[in-house]
Each structure stands twice: as structure tokens, then as C-alpha cells.
Amino acid sequence: MTTYFAISRSLAILTSFLFLFSPFANAQSAEASVTFQDVTAKSGIHFVHNNGAFGKKFLPETVGPGVAFIDYDNDGWPDIFLVNGTDWPGHGEKHTTPKLYHNNHDGTFTDVTHKAGLDVEMYGIGVAVGDYDNDGYDDLFVTAYGQSRLFHNNGPDKAGNVTFTDVTQKAGMSGVKEFSTSAAWVDYDKDGKLDLVVGNYVQWSPVTDLYCTMDGKSKSYCTPESYKGTSVRLWHNNGKDGGGNVTFSDVTQKAGLGEPTSKTLGVAMLDYDNDGWPDLLFSNDTQPNKLYRNNGNGTFTEKAVVAGVAFSEDGVARAGMGVDTADYDRSGNTSLLITNFSNQMLSLYHNEGRGLFVDEAPRSEVGRASLLTLGFGCFFFDYDLDGWPDILVANGHIDPDIQKVQVNVKFAEPPHLFRNLGKGKFAEVTKSAGAEFAAARVGRSAAYADVFNDGRLDVLLSTNGGAVHLFRNMARNAAAKGVAANKSLRVKLVGTKSNRDGIGSVVRVTSPDGTQTQMLKSGSSYLAANELVLTFGLGQLSKADAVEIRWPSGQVDRLSNVNAGQTVVVTEGRGAMAARVFGK
């Protein structure tokens, strides 16, 4: 959240003019093959985020909330977890908690928050999903202003109800009160147990809150430059202690991640140098982004400056928000996506190999179309199943009065949907994805999953101080055009020597159209958790020639002639153990 007060009115008008009259403005050079329909109301999801705002404009009010997909009961259908805030002490009487919605397999959801033991009041911000104790049930880590919480998934009781228990204290994580944002589970030392990396924003409290203003009269939200930064935190998974409890140790300094000036909002894991060890990427707000190379011995070395991802092309530290990574051009190398503040455009860092990245955004529609918007949640996903990862970005400003300073920058903003045209080219297709999807809102977090078990990826998008939106991926009536809908193959991993979720595994799917590569990862986007299943678009092909899984343990499993239209469950060292056809 950069110094937008310092950006002059004339600069904003000039950049807006250049954008609006460029050949890329409102470009619809490629039709979206699907629309996204808002099914929130009919699905039974009724959620409004409480950011606690009461007029003082405290900084944490602008940040959340996070969203997650988690198949908490292992029925093969992704459920929904929504992070929530609370009223500030002494201001307001609302009692708000996070929400867990169970997927009923028929397009509807049931609120099971109380039954699951998750109706806990906290100023929640983000969420990470992972099976940290390898018992087969995914757990929840909820970041917060104050004490973040670790919730253990107990699995089903005798009545078949799945519950969660707050094990923060037993895990050795209590007493750490920070302004935490995004988080990710990652087995950084490849010992088969998931560790946890947590991003922290700034050193802020109601006591140290500063008075900032845009117009010289009323208070506005301060920028992060007004406050000192702080380091991320890395928790090492020690395994079970003598009492049977999994504990964690803070190894931040030991691992080389203790940079005290960072102001982290986004966290992503990747293997940018293809050495088999998971690296870490942090998007920082008004501070240089950080790219930590995993040295393979429990330590990391910071490489963002030499890699070319710390700053913009003109050497400025931008306001990094969300982040994701993917091999979007089938080069075999992982590239980076980072959302930034208005007047800064997105960052699309292409991996050139040899540890070097080049920002392609200024030369592409991705950059030009995002010049005026303020992006938060973001991810690569193949929404049209043509085999090429597309881009979604959730947009929304932080201050309702921003137009008083910059007339062409809005508080509520439409999202961005960029269709991957191949050869490194993208085209914005937001408007053709449907009026409901393209509506302006104060967007924050975003995540994806195949909610309806039809092989297509749906989108969950949160708004700050407002409702959450579930968008169903609706295939256009391709039959009317004489063209069959595109097909997909989904891969669910079960680790044995590796962590149970298979996080950190690299899956390659080969067909006559080429080879697609995806890493199964926790975290990414912004405060969010996508489903822990990989989706590969196959276009019109009925099968994949080969599927290769490289597990964190070093185990390599291979499958041949795998049919589209199904989710294949692959157990480490045993190959495909089960498959479920879409719609069943």
C-alpha cells in the first residue's frame, strides 16, 4: 500500500489518459471460452466480512479477509473456509468468527462452523491448509493480528462429524503476537513433515497508530512506510513429542530468513532453479521483494536483487500484494506473478533460466490493463482447459476516498481475467467472462477449486468489509457451435515417504500438444489456499500420453495413457490407486 498521497493528480490523469487511449484499452482480442456465474446465494453461503472499522481507520482493517478450499472430511468435494475479523475492543458488539461451509455435493453448502469447533473469535487475516501431522486430514493455520492459530483436524468422531481443535499452545506457537498475513506449508528440508512459513506485515498497534491524511482534514489509512517492517517467521516441524503432540520450533534466524525490514503480504513456494529444493518468494509492500534460494542444508540465501525480481524495471520497490508462480509458457522454468498498487501495474517476471527473470508486464497487455487497478489476490489457472495457464487478479483499493486524490482510480474495481494465448502472450477477457464476474468490488483474497466435480475450476473471491463471492465456471454452449467442450485431467497426490499431501511434488503431463508442468503448492495468491489437487487442461484430447510425478523424497512415479474426464489419485511409490470420473 504505497505512498499514493505523494502521487500527484497530474501524473494520475496523464497515466489514465495514456491507458485509455492506448490500443490495449479494454482489449478483447480473444474471447473467453467460459463465463463465471455468481452462485453464492443459491449455494447457501451467507458471509459478510467484519473488518472492525469504526472510524479510526486502523491499518489492519484494510488487509483481509482470506479464503480457502479444504476437503476437511476427505469426501472428494472441496469445502470452503472463510477468515473473519472482529470488532476492536470497546467498539461494537458484533460477535463474528470464521466460517466453515460443507460441500453438499449438489451445488449447496451447509454452515458447520459450530459443529466443527471453529467458532473462535479472533482478528483473522489469512489462512494456510496442509496435513502437518500426516494423519490424512488437512489442518488449518489462520493468521491474525495478534495470536495466529493452529487448528488440528481430528478426523471423524463416532457420529461421523469432523472437528478441529486449537493446538496453538501444544504446538509451541503461542505467545507470538504479530501482524501476520499470508502463510504456506512447505517441507523446506524434505524430511517428510510440513513446516510453516508465515509472512508478517509491519509493527503496528492501536497504541502506536499514526494520524495520516490525504486531504489535510480527515484521517486516512496510513501507508506501510509510516511503520517499521519485520521479518517473516519459519516454523520447523519437529514431529511428535513424548506426549504425542506435534511441535514446532522457530528457525527463522537459523535459516537466514530474519530480514527485519520486510513488509510481507504474499508468500509462495517454488523451485525456480529446478534443483529439487523448494525456494521461497515474498512480495513486500514498499520494500524490495525477497527470493530465497534453498541451499539444501536448512538455510536460504536471498537472491531477489541478482535475479531481477526485487524492484521494478526502474529500480523502485513497489507495493507488492499477492503472488503466484507457474510455468505459463511450457519452458520448463517457473515464472512469477506479483500484484502491485495502482499506477504500478502487475509484475510478470519471466524465468529466463540461469537464475534470471525479466518483467514482461510493461510490454504486454497484462501490464497495460492493470496500470490503474490495485491488485491483491492472484493466481495462474487454466480456466478454459486449453492447456495454457491463464491469470486471475482480484482488485480493490484501500481507501473509499481515493477518487478525491486520483479521479481515475476507483475504490471498487473489476477483477482482471487474462487468457493465455500461448507464446507468452495474454489478452484481457474480463468483460466476456460475464457481467456478474466483471462487476466492481473491493476485492482482496481469491482461490480456486473444482467445487462442482465437473473438471472445471471455480473461483472464490472475498471483499473487504463485504460479502464473499463464489463463481461457477460455466462452459459456453459449445455444442451449438459444433465444438465439444475442452477436457481436463486432475491429479490428487498421497505421499508416503513425502508429506501426506504431496506438497512440493512436480507433476508433468505429456500429450501430443506438449508437456505441462505444475508444482503442488500451499499458499500463493493472497491470504489464500487453493485446493490441493492439480488440474491439467487437455483441450480436445481424450487422454494424456504420460503423467510423471517427482515427489520431494526423490521418488518418481509414471503413468501411461491416462484418460481425461477424471481425477486420478496417485499414491507415492504405488502409482495410481483410484480414479473418480467427473460428475460421480
Coordinates of C-alpha atoms in Angstrom, one line a residue:
M1 CA 0.0 0.0 0.0
T2 CA 2.3 2.6 -1.3
T3 CA 2.5 6.4 -0.9
Y4 CA -0.4 7.2 -3.0
F5 CA -0.7 10.6 -1.3
A6 CA 2.6 11.5 -2.9
I7 CA 1.4 10.7 -6.4
S8 CA 0.4 13.9 -8.0
R9 CA -3.1 14.5 -9.5
S10 CA -1.5 15.4 -12.8
L11 CA 0.5 12.2 -13.0
A12 CA -2.6 10.1 -12.3
I13 CA -4.5 12.0 -15.0
L14 CA -1.7 11.6 -17.5
T15 CA -1.3 7.8 -16.9
S16 CA -5.0 7.4 -17.2
F17 CA -5.1 9.3 -20.5
L18 CA -2.3 7.2 -21.9
F19 CA -4.0 4.0 -20.8
L20 CA -7.5 4.9 -22.0
F21 CA -6.3 5.9 -25.5
S22 CA -3.8 3.1 -26.0
P23 CA -4.7 0.3 -28.4
F24 CA -4.7 -2.1 -25.4
A25 CA -7.5 -0.3 -23.5
N26 CA -10.5 -2.6 -23.0
A27 CA -8.9 -5.1 -25.4
Q28 CA -11.0 -8.2 -26.0
S29 CA -8.6 -9.7 -28.6
A30 CA -9.6 -13.2 -27.5
E31 CA -13.0 -14.5 -26.5
A32 CA -13.2 -16.2 -23.1
S33 CA -14.5 -19.7 -23.7
V34 CA -16.4 -19.7 -20.4
T35 CA -18.3 -17.4 -18.2
F36 CA -18.3 -17.2 -14.4
Q37 CA -21.7 -17.2 -12.8
D38 CA -22.2 -15.9 -9.2
V39 CA -23.8 -18.8 -7.4
T40 CA -23.1 -17.5 -3.9
A41 CA -26.8 -17.0 -2.8
K42 CA -28.2 -20.2 -4.3
S43 CA -25.3 -22.2 -2.8
G44 CA -26.3 -21.2 0.7
I45 CA -23.2 -19.2 1.6
H46 CA -24.1 -16.1 3.6
F47 CA -21.0 -14.3 4.8
V48 CA -20.0 -10.7 5.3
H49 CA -16.5 -9.8 6.5
N50 CA -16.2 -7.8 9.7
N51 CA -13.0 -5.7 9.5
G52 CA -13.9 -3.9 12.7
A53 CA -13.9 -0.4 11.2
F54 CA -15.4 2.2 13.4
G55 CA -13.9 5.4 12.1
K56 CA -10.3 5.4 13.4
K57 CA -9.0 3.8 10.2
F58 CA -6.7 1.3 11.8
L59 CA -4.3 -0.3 9.3
P60 CA -5.4 -4.0 9.7
E61 CA -8.9 -3.1 8.6
T62 CA -7.7 -2.7 5.0
V63 CA -6.0 -6.1 4.7
G64 CA -8.3 -9.1 4.9
P65 CA -10.1 -11.4 4.6
G66 CA -8.5 -14.7 3.4
V67 CA -10.4 -17.6 1.8
A68 CA -9.5 -21.3 1.5
F69 CA -10.7 -24.5 -0.2
I70 CA -10.2 -27.5 2.1
D71 CA -11.6 -31.0 1.7
Y72 CA -11.7 -31.3 5.5
D73 CA -13.7 -34.6 5.6
N74 CA -12.0 -36.3 2.7
D75 CA -15.2 -36.9 0.7
G76 CA -13.5 -35.7 -2.5
W77 CA -15.5 -32.5 -2.6
P78 CA -13.8 -29.2 -1.7
D79 CA -15.3 -27.3 1.3
I80 CA -14.9 -23.6 2.0
F81 CA -13.2 -21.8 4.9
L82 CA -13.7 -18.1 5.3
V83 CA -11.5 -16.0 7.6
N84 CA -13.2 -13.2 9.6
G85 CA -12.2 -10.3 11.8
T86 CA -13.8 -8.9 14.9
D87 CA -14.7 -5.6 16.4
W88 CA -12.0 -3.7 18.1
P89 CA -12.1 -3.8 21.9
G90 CA -14.6 -1.3 23.2
H91 CA -16.1 -0.6 19.8
G92 CA -19.1 -2.5 18.6
E93 CA -20.9 -5.6 19.9
K94 CA -20.8 -7.9 16.9
H95 CA -19.5 -11.4 17.6
T96 CA -18.0 -12.7 14.4
T97 CA -16.0 -15.8 13.7
P98 CA -14.5 -17.6 10.7
K99 CA -16.9 -19.8 8.8
L100 CA -16.6 -23.4 7.6
Y101 CA -19.1 -24.5 4.9
H102 CA -19.5 -28.1 4.0
N103 CA -20.0 -29.0 0.3
N104 CA -23.2 -31.0 0.0
H105 CA -22.3 -32.4 -3.5
D106 CA -25.4 -30.7 -5.1
G107 CA -24.2 -27.2 -5.5
T108 CA -25.2 -26.1 -2.0
F109 CA -23.2 -25.7 1.2
T110 CA -24.1 -26.0 4.9
D111 CA -22.5 -23.9 7.7
V112 CA -20.8 -26.4 10.0
T113 CA -18.6 -23.8 11.9
H114 CA -20.0 -24.5 15.3
K115 CA -20.2 -28.3 14.9
A116 CA -16.6 -28.3 13.7
G117 CA -15.4 -26.3 16.7
L118 CA -14.2 -23.4 14.6
D119 CA -16.5 -20.6 16.0
V120 CA -13.5 -18.9 17.6
E121 CA -13.4 -15.1 17.8
M122 CA -10.1 -13.6 16.5
Y123 CA -8.9 -10.8 14.3
G124 CA -8.2 -13.3 11.5
I125 CA -6.5 -12.2 8.2
G126 CA -5.2 -15.2 6.2
V127 CA -5.2 -19.0 6.0
A128 CA -3.0 -22.0 5.0
V129 CA -4.1 -25.6 4.5
G130 CA -1.9 -28.6 5.0
D131 CA -1.7 -32.0 6.8
Y132 CA 1.1 -31.2 9.2
D133 CA 0.9 -34.4 11.1
N134 CA 0.4 -36.7 8.1
D135 CA -2.7 -38.3 9.5
G136 CA -4.6 -38.0 6.3
Y137 CA -6.8 -35.0 7.3
D138 CA -5.9 -31.4 6.3
D139 CA -5.4 -28.9 9.1
L140 CA -5.8 -25.1 9.2
F141 CA -3.4 -22.3 10.2
V142 CA -5.2 -19.0 10.5
T143 CA -3.0 -15.8 10.5
A144 CA -4.2 -12.9 12.6
Y145 CA -3.4 -9.5 14.0
G146 CA -2.3 -10.7 17.5
Q147 CA -2.1 -14.5 18.0
S148 CA -2.4 -16.7 14.9
R149 CA -4.0 -20.1 15.5
L150 CA -3.2 -23.7 14.5
F151 CA -6.3 -25.9 14.3
H152 CA -5.8 -29.6 14.1
N153 CA -8.3 -31.7 12.1
N154 CA -9.3 -34.6 14.4
G155 CA -11.0 -36.5 11.6
P156 CA -14.5 -38.0 12.1
D157 CA -15.8 -38.9 15.5
K158 CA -18.1 -41.9 16.2
A159 CA -21.0 -40.0 14.8
G160 CA -19.1 -39.1 11.7
N161 CA -18.6 -35.5 12.5
V162 CA -15.3 -33.9 11.7
T163 CA -14.0 -31.5 14.3
F164 CA -11.0 -29.2 14.8
T165 CA -9.0 -28.4 18.0
D166 CA -7.0 -25.3 18.7
V167 CA -3.5 -26.8 19.3
T168 CA -1.5 -23.5 19.1
Q169 CA -0.2 -23.8 22.6
K170 CA 0.6 -27.5 22.4
A171 CA 2.4 -27.0 19.2
G172 CA 4.7 -24.3 20.8
M173 CA 3.3 -21.4 18.7
S174 CA 1.6 -19.5 21.5
G175 CA 2.8 -16.1 22.8
V176 CA 3.8 -14.9 19.3
K177 CA 1.6 -11.9 18.6
E178 CA 2.3 -10.2 15.2
F179 CA 0.5 -8.6 12.3
S180 CA 0.6 -11.8 10.2
T181 CA -0.7 -12.0 6.6
S182 CA -0.2 -14.9 4.1
A183 CA 1.2 -18.3 5.1
A184 CA 2.2 -21.5 3.4
W185 CA 3.0 -25.1 4.4
V186 CA 6.3 -26.2 2.8
D187 CA 8.6 -29.1 3.6
Y188 CA 11.7 -27.0 3.2
D189 CA 14.2 -29.6 4.5
K190 CA 12.4 -32.6 2.8
D191 CA 12.2 -34.7 5.9
G192 CA 8.6 -35.7 5.1
K193 CA 7.0 -33.3 7.5
L194 CA 5.3 -30.0 6.6
D195 CA 6.9 -26.8 8.0
L196 CA 5.2 -23.5 8.1
V197 CA 6.3 -20.1 6.7
V198 CA 4.4 -17.0 7.8
G199 CA 4.5 -13.5 6.3
N200 CA 4.4 -10.6 8.7
Y201 CA 3.4 -7.0 7.7
V202 CA 4.5 -4.1 9.9
Q203 CA 5.0 -3.2 13.5
W204 CA 1.6 -1.6 14.3
S205 CA -0.7 -1.4 17.3
P206 CA -3.7 0.8 18.3
V207 CA -1.3 2.5 20.7
T208 CA 1.3 3.3 18.0
D209 CA -1.3 4.2 15.4
L210 CA -0.4 7.4 13.5
Y211 CA -2.6 10.1 12.1
C212 CA -2.4 10.3 8.3
T213 CA -4.4 12.3 5.9
M214 CA -4.9 12.7 2.2
D215 CA -6.8 16.0 2.1
G216 CA -5.3 17.7 5.2
K217 CA -8.5 17.4 7.1
S218 CA -9.9 13.9 7.8
K219 CA -7.9 10.8 8.8
S220 CA -7.0 8.3 6.1
Y221 CA -5.3 4.9 6.3
C222 CA -1.5 5.3 6.7
T223 CA 0.8 3.7 4.2
P224 CA 3.3 1.0 5.4
E225 CA 6.1 3.5 5.0
S226 CA 4.8 5.1 8.2
Y227 CA 5.7 1.9 10.2
K228 CA 8.8 -0.2 10.7
G229 CA 8.9 -3.6 9.0
T230 CA 9.5 -7.0 10.5
S231 CA 10.7 -10.4 9.3
V232 CA 8.8 -13.4 8.2
R233 CA 8.7 -16.4 10.5
L234 CA 9.7 -20.0 9.7
W235 CA 8.4 -22.8 11.9
H236 CA 10.2 -26.1 11.7
N237 CA 8.1 -29.3 12.2
N238 CA 9.8 -31.3 14.9
G239 CA 7.4 -34.3 14.7
K240 CA 5.7 -35.7 17.7
D241 CA 7.0 -35.2 21.2
G242 CA 6.7 -37.7 24.1
G243 CA 3.1 -36.7 24.7
G244 CA 2.1 -37.4 21.1
N245 CA 1.8 -33.7 20.1
V246 CA 3.5 -32.3 17.0
T247 CA 5.6 -29.3 18.0
F248 CA 7.3 -26.6 16.0
S249 CA 10.5 -24.6 16.6
D250 CA 11.1 -21.1 15.3
V251 CA 14.1 -21.4 13.0
T252 CA 13.8 -18.0 11.2
Q253 CA 17.2 -16.7 12.2
K254 CA 19.0 -20.1 11.8
A255 CA 17.5 -20.5 8.3
G256 CA 18.6 -17.0 7.2
L257 CA 15.1 -15.5 6.8
G258 CA 15.3 -12.9 9.6
E259 CA 15.3 -9.8 7.5
P260 CA 13.8 -7.1 9.8
T261 CA 12.8 -4.6 7.2
S262 CA 10.4 -6.7 5.2
K263 CA 6.7 -5.8 5.0
T264 CA 5.3 -9.1 3.6
L265 CA 1.8 -9.6 2.2
G266 CA 2.3 -12.6 -0.2
V267 CA 4.0 -15.9 0.2
A268 CA 4.8 -18.5 -2.4
M269 CA 6.8 -21.6 -2.7
L270 CA 8.6 -22.6 -6.0
D271 CA 11.7 -24.3 -7.4
Y272 CA 12.9 -21.5 -9.6
D273 CA 16.3 -23.1 -10.3
N274 CA 15.0 -26.7 -10.8
D275 CA 17.4 -28.2 -8.2
G276 CA 14.7 -30.2 -6.4
W277 CA 14.6 -28.0 -3.3
P278 CA 11.7 -25.6 -2.5
D279 CA 12.5 -22.0 -2.6
L280 CA 10.5 -19.1 -1.1
L281 CA 9.2 -15.9 -2.7
F282 CA 7.8 -13.0 -0.6
S283 CA 6.0 -10.0 -2.1
N284 CA 6.8 -6.9 0.1
D285 CA 4.9 -3.6 0.3
T286 CA 7.1 -0.6 -0.4
Q287 CA 10.2 -2.8 0.3
P288 CA 12.1 -5.0 -2.1
N289 CA 10.6 -8.4 -2.8
K290 CA 12.5 -11.3 -1.5
L291 CA 13.5 -14.5 -3.3
Y292 CA 15.2 -17.0 -1.1
R293 CA 17.1 -19.9 -2.7
N294 CA 17.0 -23.1 -0.7
N295 CA 20.6 -24.2 -0.1
G296 CA 19.6 -27.8 0.8
N297 CA 21.1 -27.7 4.3
G298 CA 18.3 -26.0 6.2
T299 CA 19.4 -22.5 5.2
F300 CA 18.4 -20.0 2.5
T301 CA 20.2 -17.3 0.5
E302 CA 18.5 -14.2 -0.7
K303 CA 18.6 -13.8 -4.5
A304 CA 15.9 -11.3 -5.4
V305 CA 18.3 -8.4 -6.5
V306 CA 20.6 -10.6 -8.7
A307 CA 17.5 -12.4 -10.0
G308 CA 15.9 -9.2 -11.1
V309 CA 12.6 -9.5 -9.0
A310 CA 13.3 -7.2 -6.1
F311 CA 12.4 -4.0 -7.9
S312 CA 10.6 -2.6 -10.9
E313 CA 12.5 -2.0 -14.1
D314 CA 13.3 1.5 -13.0
G315 CA 14.8 0.3 -9.7
V316 CA 11.8 1.2 -7.4
A317 CA 10.5 -1.0 -4.7
R318 CA 6.8 -1.4 -5.5
A319 CA 3.8 -2.2 -3.3
G320 CA 3.7 -6.0 -3.7
M321 CA 0.5 -7.7 -2.5
G322 CA -0.4 -11.1 -3.9
V323 CA 1.9 -13.6 -5.6
D324 CA 1.8 -16.8 -7.6
T325 CA 4.2 -18.9 -9.7
A326 CA 3.8 -21.2 -12.7
D327 CA 5.4 -22.4 -15.9
Y328 CA 3.0 -20.4 -18.0
D329 CA 4.9 -20.8 -21.4
R330 CA 5.9 -24.5 -21.1
S331 CA 9.5 -23.5 -20.9
G332 CA 10.2 -25.9 -18.0
N333 CA 11.0 -22.9 -15.8
T334 CA 8.8 -21.3 -13.1
S335 CA 7.8 -17.7 -13.7
L336 CA 6.4 -15.2 -11.2
L337 CA 3.3 -13.0 -10.9
I338 CA 3.0 -10.2 -8.3
T339 CA 0.2 -7.8 -7.8
N340 CA 1.0 -4.2 -7.0
F341 CA -0.6 -0.8 -6.1
S342 CA -2.5 1.4 -8.6
N343 CA -0.2 3.3 -11.0
Q344 CA 2.3 0.4 -10.8
M345 CA 0.8 -2.4 -12.9
L346 CA 1.3 -6.1 -12.3
S347 CA 4.7 -7.8 -12.4
L348 CA 5.0 -10.7 -14.7
Y349 CA 8.6 -12.0 -14.2
H350 CA 9.5 -14.5 -16.9
N351 CA 12.1 -17.0 -15.8
E352 CA 14.9 -16.8 -18.4
G353 CA 16.9 -19.6 -16.8
R354 CA 20.3 -19.3 -15.0
G355 CA 18.6 -17.6 -12.1
L356 CA 17.5 -14.5 -14.1
F357 CA 14.0 -13.0 -14.5
V358 CA 12.7 -10.3 -16.9
D359 CA 9.4 -8.4 -16.2
E360 CA 7.3 -8.9 -19.3
A361 CA 4.3 -6.8 -18.0
P362 CA 5.4 -3.4 -19.3
R363 CA 5.5 -4.9 -22.8
S364 CA 2.3 -6.8 -22.6
E365 CA -1.5 -6.4 -22.1
V366 CA -1.0 -7.8 -18.5
G367 CA 0.8 -4.6 -17.6
R368 CA -1.1 -2.0 -19.5
A369 CA -4.5 -3.3 -18.5
S370 CA -3.5 -3.2 -14.8
L371 CA -2.0 0.2 -14.7
L372 CA -4.8 1.9 -12.7
T373 CA -6.0 -1.1 -10.6
L374 CA -4.8 -2.2 -7.2
G375 CA -4.4 -5.9 -7.2
F376 CA -4.5 -8.3 -4.2
G377 CA -5.3 -12.0 -4.8
C378 CA -3.9 -13.5 -7.9
F379 CA -3.2 -16.9 -9.5
F380 CA -2.4 -18.9 -12.6
F381 CA -5.1 -21.4 -13.5
D382 CA -6.3 -23.0 -16.7
Y383 CA -9.9 -21.8 -16.6
D384 CA -10.7 -22.8 -20.3
L385 CA -8.8 -26.1 -20.1
D386 CA -6.8 -25.4 -23.3
G387 CA -3.6 -26.5 -21.6
W388 CA -2.2 -23.0 -21.0
P389 CA -2.3 -21.3 -17.6
D390 CA -4.4 -18.1 -17.5
I391 CA -4.3 -15.3 -14.9
L392 CA -6.9 -14.0 -12.5
V393 CA -6.5 -10.9 -10.3
A394 CA -8.8 -9.6 -7.5
N395 CA -8.8 -5.8 -7.4
G396 CA -9.9 -3.2 -4.9
H397 CA -8.5 0.0 -3.3
I398 CA -7.8 0.5 0.4
D399 CA -9.4 3.9 0.9
P400 CA -13.0 4.9 0.0
D401 CA -11.9 8.5 -0.7
I402 CA -9.2 7.7 -3.2
Q403 CA -11.1 9.5 -6.0
K404 CA -10.6 12.8 -4.2
V405 CA -6.9 12.5 -4.9
Q406 CA -6.9 10.5 -8.1
V407 CA -10.0 10.9 -10.2
N408 CA -9.5 7.9 -12.4
V409 CA -8.7 5.4 -9.6
K410 CA -11.7 3.7 -8.1
F411 CA -12.3 2.2 -4.6
A412 CA -14.3 -0.7 -6.0
E413 CA -12.7 -2.3 -9.1
P414 CA -13.5 -5.1 -11.5
P415 CA -11.1 -8.1 -11.4
H416 CA -8.8 -9.0 -14.3
L417 CA -9.0 -12.2 -16.3
F418 CA -6.2 -12.7 -18.7
R419 CA -6.4 -15.5 -21.2
N420 CA -3.1 -17.2 -22.1
L421 CA -2.8 -17.1 -25.9
G422 CA 0.5 -19.1 -25.9
K423 CA 3.9 -17.9 -26.9
G424 CA 4.0 -15.8 -23.7
K425 CA 1.0 -13.6 -24.8
F426 CA -2.1 -12.8 -22.8
A427 CA -5.3 -10.9 -23.6
E428 CA -7.8 -9.5 -21.1
V429 CA -11.2 -11.1 -21.4
T430 CA -12.8 -9.9 -18.2
K431 CA -15.9 -8.4 -19.8
S432 CA -16.6 -11.5 -21.9
A433 CA -16.5 -13.7 -18.7
G434 CA -19.9 -12.3 -17.6
A435 CA -21.4 -9.2 -16.1
E436 CA -21.6 -10.8 -12.6
F437 CA -17.9 -11.6 -12.7
A438 CA -16.8 -8.3 -14.1
A439 CA -18.7 -6.2 -11.5
A440 CA -16.7 -3.7 -9.5
R441 CA -16.0 -4.7 -5.9
V442 CA -13.4 -4.1 -3.1
G443 CA -11.6 -7.4 -3.8
R444 CA -9.0 -9.0 -1.6
S445 CA -8.3 -12.7 -1.5
A446 CA -9.0 -15.3 -4.3
A447 CA -8.7 -19.0 -4.6
Y448 CA -9.8 -21.8 -7.0
A449 CA -11.1 -25.3 -6.9
D450 CA -13.3 -27.7 -8.8
V451 CA -16.3 -27.1 -6.5
F452 CA -18.9 -29.0 -8.6
N453 CA -16.8 -32.0 -9.6
D454 CA -17.1 -31.3 -13.3
G455 CA -13.4 -30.9 -14.1
R456 CA -13.6 -27.1 -14.4
L457 CA -12.0 -24.6 -11.9
D458 CA -14.3 -22.3 -10.0
V459 CA -13.3 -19.1 -8.2
L460 CA -13.9 -17.9 -4.6
L461 CA -13.3 -14.1 -4.1
S462 CA -13.5 -12.1 -0.9
T463 CA -14.2 -8.4 -0.4
N464 CA -13.0 -6.2 2.4
G465 CA -15.8 -5.4 4.8
G466 CA -18.3 -7.1 2.4
A467 CA -19.6 -10.4 1.0
V468 CA -17.7 -13.3 -0.4
H469 CA -18.5 -14.5 -3.9
L470 CA -18.4 -18.0 -5.4
F471 CA -18.2 -18.0 -9.1
R472 CA -19.1 -21.2 -11.0
N473 CA -17.1 -21.9 -14.2
M474 CA -19.8 -22.2 -16.9
A475 CA -18.8 -23.7 -20.2
R476 CA -20.4 -21.8 -23.1
N477 CA -22.8 -23.7 -25.4
A478 CA -20.0 -25.1 -27.4
A479 CA -22.3 -27.8 -28.9
A480 CA -24.3 -25.0 -30.7
K481 CA -21.1 -24.2 -32.5
G482 CA -20.4 -27.8 -33.3
V483 CA -17.4 -27.9 -30.9
A484 CA -17.1 -30.2 -27.9
A485 CA -16.1 -28.7 -24.5
N486 CA -12.5 -28.9 -23.5
K487 CA -11.4 -31.8 -21.3
S488 CA -9.2 -32.0 -18.2
L489 CA -7.3 -34.5 -16.1
R490 CA -7.0 -33.9 -12.4
V491 CA -4.3 -35.4 -10.2
K492 CA -4.6 -35.9 -6.4
L493 CA -1.4 -36.9 -4.6
V494 CA -1.0 -39.1 -1.5
G495 CA 2.5 -39.1 -0.1
T496 CA 4.1 -41.9 1.9
K497 CA 7.8 -41.1 2.3
S498 CA 7.0 -37.5 1.4
N499 CA 4.4 -35.4 3.3
R500 CA 0.9 -36.8 3.0
D501 CA -0.4 -34.0 0.8
G502 CA 2.5 -34.3 -1.6
I503 CA 3.2 -30.6 -1.3
G504 CA 6.3 -29.8 -3.3
S505 CA 5.8 -32.6 -5.8
V506 CA 6.3 -31.7 -9.5
V507 CA 3.8 -33.2 -12.0
R508 CA 4.4 -33.3 -15.7
V509 CA 1.6 -34.2 -18.1
T510 CA 2.6 -35.0 -21.7
S511 CA 0.3 -35.2 -24.7
P512 CA 0.6 -34.6 -28.5
D513 CA 0.2 -30.9 -27.6
G514 CA 3.3 -30.8 -25.5
T515 CA 4.3 -31.0 -21.8
Q516 CA 2.6 -29.1 -19.0
T517 CA 4.4 -28.8 -15.6
Q518 CA 2.9 -27.9 -12.3
M519 CA 4.1 -28.0 -8.7
L520 CA 1.6 -28.8 -5.9
K521 CA 2.0 -26.0 -3.5
S522 CA 0.4 -24.4 -0.4
G523 CA 0.0 -20.7 -0.1
S524 CA 0.2 -18.3 -3.1
S525 CA -2.4 -15.8 -4.2
Y526 CA -3.1 -13.5 -1.2
L527 CA -4.1 -14.8 2.3
A528 CA -5.5 -17.8 0.5
A529 CA -5.4 -21.6 0.0
N530 CA -6.3 -23.2 -3.3
E531 CA -7.4 -26.8 -3.4
L532 CA -4.6 -29.4 -3.1
V533 CA -5.4 -31.1 -6.4
L534 CA -3.8 -30.3 -9.8
T535 CA -5.9 -29.7 -12.9
F536 CA -4.4 -30.1 -16.4
G537 CA -6.4 -28.9 -19.4
L538 CA -6.2 -31.2 -22.4
G539 CA -8.3 -29.3 -24.9
Q540 CA -10.0 -31.7 -27.2
L541 CA -7.7 -34.6 -26.4
S542 CA -9.3 -37.7 -24.7
K543 CA -6.2 -38.7 -22.8
A544 CA -2.7 -37.9 -21.7
D545 CA 0.2 -40.0 -23.1
A546 CA 2.2 -39.8 -19.9
V547 CA 2.0 -38.4 -16.3
E548 CA 5.2 -38.2 -14.3
I549 CA 5.3 -37.3 -10.6
R550 CA 8.5 -36.3 -8.9
W551 CA 8.0 -36.4 -5.2
P552 CA 10.0 -34.4 -2.6
S553 CA 11.5 -37.7 -1.4
G554 CA 13.1 -38.2 -4.8
Q555 CA 10.6 -41.0 -5.7
V556 CA 9.4 -40.8 -9.4
D557 CA 6.1 -42.4 -10.4
R558 CA 4.9 -42.7 -14.0
L559 CA 1.6 -43.4 -15.6
S560 CA 0.8 -44.0 -19.2
N561 CA -2.3 -43.4 -21.4
V562 CA -4.4 -41.7 -18.7
N563 CA -7.9 -40.8 -19.7
A564 CA -9.3 -37.3 -19.4
G565 CA -12.5 -36.6 -17.5
Q566 CA -11.4 -38.0 -14.2
T567 CA -9.5 -37.3 -11.0
V568 CA -6.6 -39.8 -10.6
V569 CA -5.4 -40.5 -7.1
V570 CA -1.7 -41.3 -7.1
T571 CA 0.0 -42.8 -4.0
E572 CA 3.7 -42.4 -3.8
G573 CA 5.6 -45.5 -4.8
R574 CA 2.5 -47.3 -5.8
G575 CA 1.2 -45.4 -8.9
A576 CA -2.5 -44.7 -9.5
M577 CA -4.6 -46.3 -6.8
A578 CA -8.0 -44.9 -7.6
A579 CA -9.9 -42.7 -10.1
R580 CA -13.1 -40.8 -10.0
V581 CA -15.0 -39.8 -13.1
F582 CA -16.2 -36.2 -13.1
G583 CA -19.8 -35.9 -12.0
K584 CA -19.8 -39.1 -10.0

